[in-house]
Amino acid sequence: MKFSLKQIVTISAIALAMTGCKSTGTQTSSYTLEDLQMQKWSLQQIDGQAVQVSDGNTVPYLRIDEKMMAVGYTGCNRFFAEANIKRDKLSIDKMNSTRKVCEKDAVELENTFKKHLSEENAINISDNTLTLSNGDTNLLFTVTN
């Protein structure tokens, strides 16, 4: 099933209206929400292995806005979802995406990326680098424009 741009915008607007900032917890963080939000975080590594994309493809990325809506690209499809922070852990929930047919490598990257984003990940931001870690997997992002 393909979504038109109009449908994606409509769904996003409804989701934005229904959600707010869901940051909770009292732990002291080494980052602020402003450090995380409104940046384009491009995926560079998964567990220390450089992310490889075929020629002409875009590196997967994540962007979180001030309303805690996440948008990005998985290596195959674009997505939008809710971003939640609880106890200094980020999870991406209620993810929807386009349904483009892609090469096997891009689909594998997409599946890995989406799986790990949907889990609770500890957040570490330092020197324009974001690391999301769930104990088993580390995703390393850098800020790009």
mmCIF file of C-alpha atoms in Angstrom:
data_model
loop_
_atom_site.group_PDB
_atom_site.id
_atom_site.type_symbol
_atom_site.label_atom_id
_atom_site.label_comp_id
_atom_site.label_asym_id
_atom_site.label_seq_id
_atom_site.Cartn_x
_atom_site.Cartn_y
_atom_site.Cartn_z
ATOM 1 C CA MET A 1 0.000 0.000 0.000
ATOM 2 C CA LYS A 2 1.425 3.362 -0.998
ATOM 3 C CA PHE A 3 0.643 6.595 0.810
ATOM 4 C CA SER A 4 0.274 9.811 -1.110
ATOM 5 C CA LEU A 5 2.041 12.904 0.146
ATOM 6 C CA LYS A 6 -1.354 14.369 1.054
ATOM 7 C CA GLN A 7 -2.193 11.288 3.165
ATOM 8 C CA ILE A 8 1.185 11.398 4.919
ATOM 9 C CA VAL A 9 0.797 15.108 5.699
ATOM 10 C CA THR A 10 -2.769 14.567 6.961
ATOM 11 C CA ILE A 11 -1.766 11.632 9.162
ATOM 12 C CA SER A 12 1.228 13.577 10.464
ATOM 13 C CA ALA A 13 -0.947 16.577 11.302
ATOM 14 C CA ILE A 14 -3.426 14.371 13.176
ATOM 15 C CA ALA A 15 -0.617 12.633 15.041
ATOM 16 C CA LEU A 16 0.930 15.994 15.951
ATOM 17 C CA ALA A 17 -2.393 17.242 17.269
ATOM 18 C CA MET A 18 -2.832 14.123 19.401
ATOM 19 C CA THR A 19 0.673 13.988 20.876
ATOM 20 C CA GLY A 20 2.831 16.264 22.905
ATOM 21 C CA CYS A 21 6.253 16.137 24.397
ATOM 22 C CA LYS A 22 6.425 12.846 26.255
ATOM 23 C CA SER A 23 9.684 13.357 28.083
ATOM 24 C CA THR A 24 9.473 12.115 31.652
ATOM 25 C CA GLY A 25 11.814 11.158 34.431
ATOM 26 C CA THR A 26 14.012 12.947 36.871
ATOM 27 C CA GLN A 27 17.476 11.695 35.992
ATOM 28 C CA THR A 28 20.153 14.213 35.154
ATOM 29 C CA SER A 29 21.020 14.033 31.462
ATOM 30 C CA SER A 30 24.178 14.849 29.583
ATOM 31 C CA TYR A 31 22.022 16.397 26.851
ATOM 32 C CA THR A 32 18.972 18.587 26.485
ATOM 33 C CA LEU A 33 15.971 17.990 24.266
ATOM 34 C CA GLU A 34 17.214 20.872 22.133
ATOM 35 C CA ASP A 35 20.412 18.904 21.484
ATOM 36 C CA LEU A 36 18.348 16.022 20.114
ATOM 37 C CA GLN A 37 15.582 17.896 18.345
ATOM 38 C CA MET A 38 15.647 19.713 15.018
ATOM 39 C CA GLN A 39 18.843 18.011 13.873
ATOM 40 C CA LYS A 40 19.243 15.654 10.953
ATOM 41 C CA TRP A 41 20.961 12.632 12.508
ATOM 42 C CA SER A 42 22.540 10.498 9.763
ATOM 43 C CA LEU A 43 23.263 6.877 10.640
ATOM 44 C CA GLN A 44 26.993 6.165 10.355
ATOM 45 C CA GLN A 45 27.495 2.867 12.170
ATOM 46 C CA ILE A 46 25.608 -0.116 13.535
ATOM 47 C CA ASP A 47 27.651 -1.903 16.209
ATOM 48 C CA GLY A 48 30.858 -0.300 14.988
ATOM 49 C CA GLN A 49 30.299 -1.343 11.372
ATOM 50 C CA ALA A 50 30.050 1.488 8.845
ATOM 51 C CA VAL A 51 26.666 1.795 7.162
ATOM 52 C CA GLN A 52 26.986 1.008 3.457
ATOM 53 C CA VAL A 53 24.461 2.281 0.921
ATOM 54 C CA SER A 54 24.469 1.628 -2.811
ATOM 55 C CA ASP A 55 25.262 4.394 -5.255
ATOM 56 C CA GLY A 56 22.466 6.906 -5.545
ATOM 57 C CA ASN A 57 20.845 5.915 -2.252
ATOM 58 C CA THR A 58 20.590 8.134 0.795
ATOM 59 C CA VAL A 59 22.094 7.232 4.157
ATOM 60 C CA PRO A 60 19.390 6.454 6.739
ATOM 61 C CA TYR A 61 18.592 9.388 8.988
ATOM 62 C CA LEU A 62 16.408 10.450 11.876
ATOM 63 C CA ARG A 63 14.983 13.857 12.712
ATOM 64 C CA ILE A 64 12.897 14.648 15.815
ATOM 65 C CA ASP A 65 10.912 17.866 15.950
ATOM 66 C CA GLU A 66 9.834 19.998 18.904
ATOM 67 C CA LYS A 67 6.533 18.065 19.128
ATOM 68 C CA MET A 68 8.460 14.775 19.442
ATOM 69 C CA MET A 69 7.469 13.582 15.984
ATOM 70 C CA ALA A 70 10.174 11.522 14.320
ATOM 71 C CA VAL A 71 10.674 11.491 10.573
ATOM 72 C CA GLY A 72 13.425 9.995 8.531
ATOM 73 C CA TYR A 73 14.649 7.586 5.937
ATOM 74 C CA THR A 74 15.424 3.910 6.546
ATOM 75 C CA GLY A 75 17.675 3.233 3.578
ATOM 76 C CA CYS A 76 14.653 2.169 1.554
ATOM 77 C CA ASN A 77 11.571 4.094 2.686
ATOM 78 C CA ARG A 78 10.649 7.328 4.404
ATOM 79 C CA PHE A 79 8.956 7.068 7.801
ATOM 80 C CA PHE A 80 7.159 9.110 10.430
ATOM 81 C CA ALA A 81 6.445 8.136 14.017
ATOM 82 C CA GLU A 82 6.202 9.274 17.624
ATOM 83 C CA ALA A 83 9.410 9.776 19.576
ATOM 84 C CA ASN A 84 9.222 9.054 23.290
ATOM 85 C CA ILE A 85 11.795 9.696 25.979
ATOM 86 C CA LYS A 86 11.351 7.997 29.328
ATOM 87 C CA ARG A 87 14.118 7.742 31.928
ATOM 88 C CA ASP A 88 16.640 9.076 29.383
ATOM 89 C CA LYS A 89 15.752 6.343 26.910
ATOM 90 C CA LEU A 90 14.431 7.018 23.421
ATOM 91 C CA SER A 91 11.968 4.821 21.589
ATOM 92 C CA ILE A 92 10.279 5.430 18.261
ATOM 93 C CA ASP A 93 6.664 4.230 18.347
ATOM 94 C CA LYS A 94 3.715 3.969 15.957
ATOM 95 C CA MET A 95 6.010 4.010 12.937
ATOM 96 C CA ASN A 96 4.452 4.329 9.494
ATOM 97 C CA SER A 97 6.379 4.347 6.258
ATOM 98 C CA THR A 98 6.145 4.380 2.529
ATOM 99 C CA ARG A 99 6.224 0.933 0.913
ATOM 100 C CA LYS A 100 8.777 1.238 -1.852
ATOM 101 C CA VAL A 101 10.320 -1.919 -3.302
ATOM 102 C CA CYS A 102 14.082 -1.859 -2.739
ATOM 103 C CA GLU A 103 17.189 -3.951 -3.260
ATOM 104 C CA LYS A 104 17.864 -6.744 -0.760
ATOM 105 C CA ASP A 105 20.686 -4.859 1.010
ATOM 106 C CA ALA A 106 18.505 -1.764 1.455
ATOM 107 C CA VAL A 107 15.641 -3.866 2.849
ATOM 108 C CA GLU A 108 17.994 -5.560 5.334
ATOM 109 C CA LEU A 109 19.336 -2.173 6.450
ATOM 110 C CA GLU A 110 15.790 -0.841 6.770
ATOM 111 C CA ASN A 111 14.661 -3.802 8.881
ATOM 112 C CA THR A 112 17.665 -3.494 11.205
ATOM 113 C CA PHE A 113 17.271 0.282 11.546
ATOM 114 C CA LYS A 114 13.520 0.151 12.241
ATOM 115 C CA LYS A 115 13.867 -2.721 14.708
ATOM 116 C CA HIS A 116 16.444 -0.909 16.809
ATOM 117 C CA LEU A 117 14.669 2.446 16.700
ATOM 118 C CA SER A 118 11.502 0.819 18.059
ATOM 119 C CA GLU A 119 13.353 -0.458 21.149
ATOM 120 C CA GLU A 120 14.258 1.614 24.207
ATOM 121 C CA ASN A 121 17.704 3.079 23.615
ATOM 122 C CA ALA A 122 19.919 4.987 26.020
ATOM 123 C CA ILE A 123 20.795 8.402 24.589
ATOM 124 C CA ASN A 124 24.287 9.862 24.483
ATOM 125 C CA ILE A 125 24.990 13.118 22.638
ATOM 126 C CA SER A 126 28.510 14.495 22.374
ATOM 127 C CA ASP A 127 30.326 16.583 19.737
ATOM 128 C CA ASN A 128 27.508 16.397 17.145
ATOM 129 C CA THR A 129 27.356 12.628 17.600
ATOM 130 C CA LEU A 130 24.300 10.719 18.823
ATOM 131 C CA THR A 131 24.647 7.175 20.125
ATOM 132 C CA LEU A 132 21.563 5.075 20.794
ATOM 133 C CA SER A 133 22.286 1.907 22.733
ATOM 134 C CA ASN A 134 19.926 -0.798 23.944
ATOM 135 C CA GLY A 135 22.585 -2.988 25.553
ATOM 136 C CA ASP A 136 22.855 -5.288 22.538
ATOM 137 C CA THR A 137 23.135 -2.819 19.679
ATOM 138 C CA ASN A 138 24.680 0.622 19.224
ATOM 139 C CA LEU A 139 23.517 3.029 16.536
ATOM 140 C CA LEU A 140 25.929 5.910 15.877
ATOM 141 C CA PHE A 141 24.635 9.050 14.148
ATOM 142 C CA THR A 142 26.251 12.341 13.191
ATOM 143 C CA VAL A 143 24.606 15.691 12.522
ATOM 144 C CA THR A 144 24.320 16.456 8.805
ATOM 145 C CA ASN A 145 22.592 19.205 6.872
#
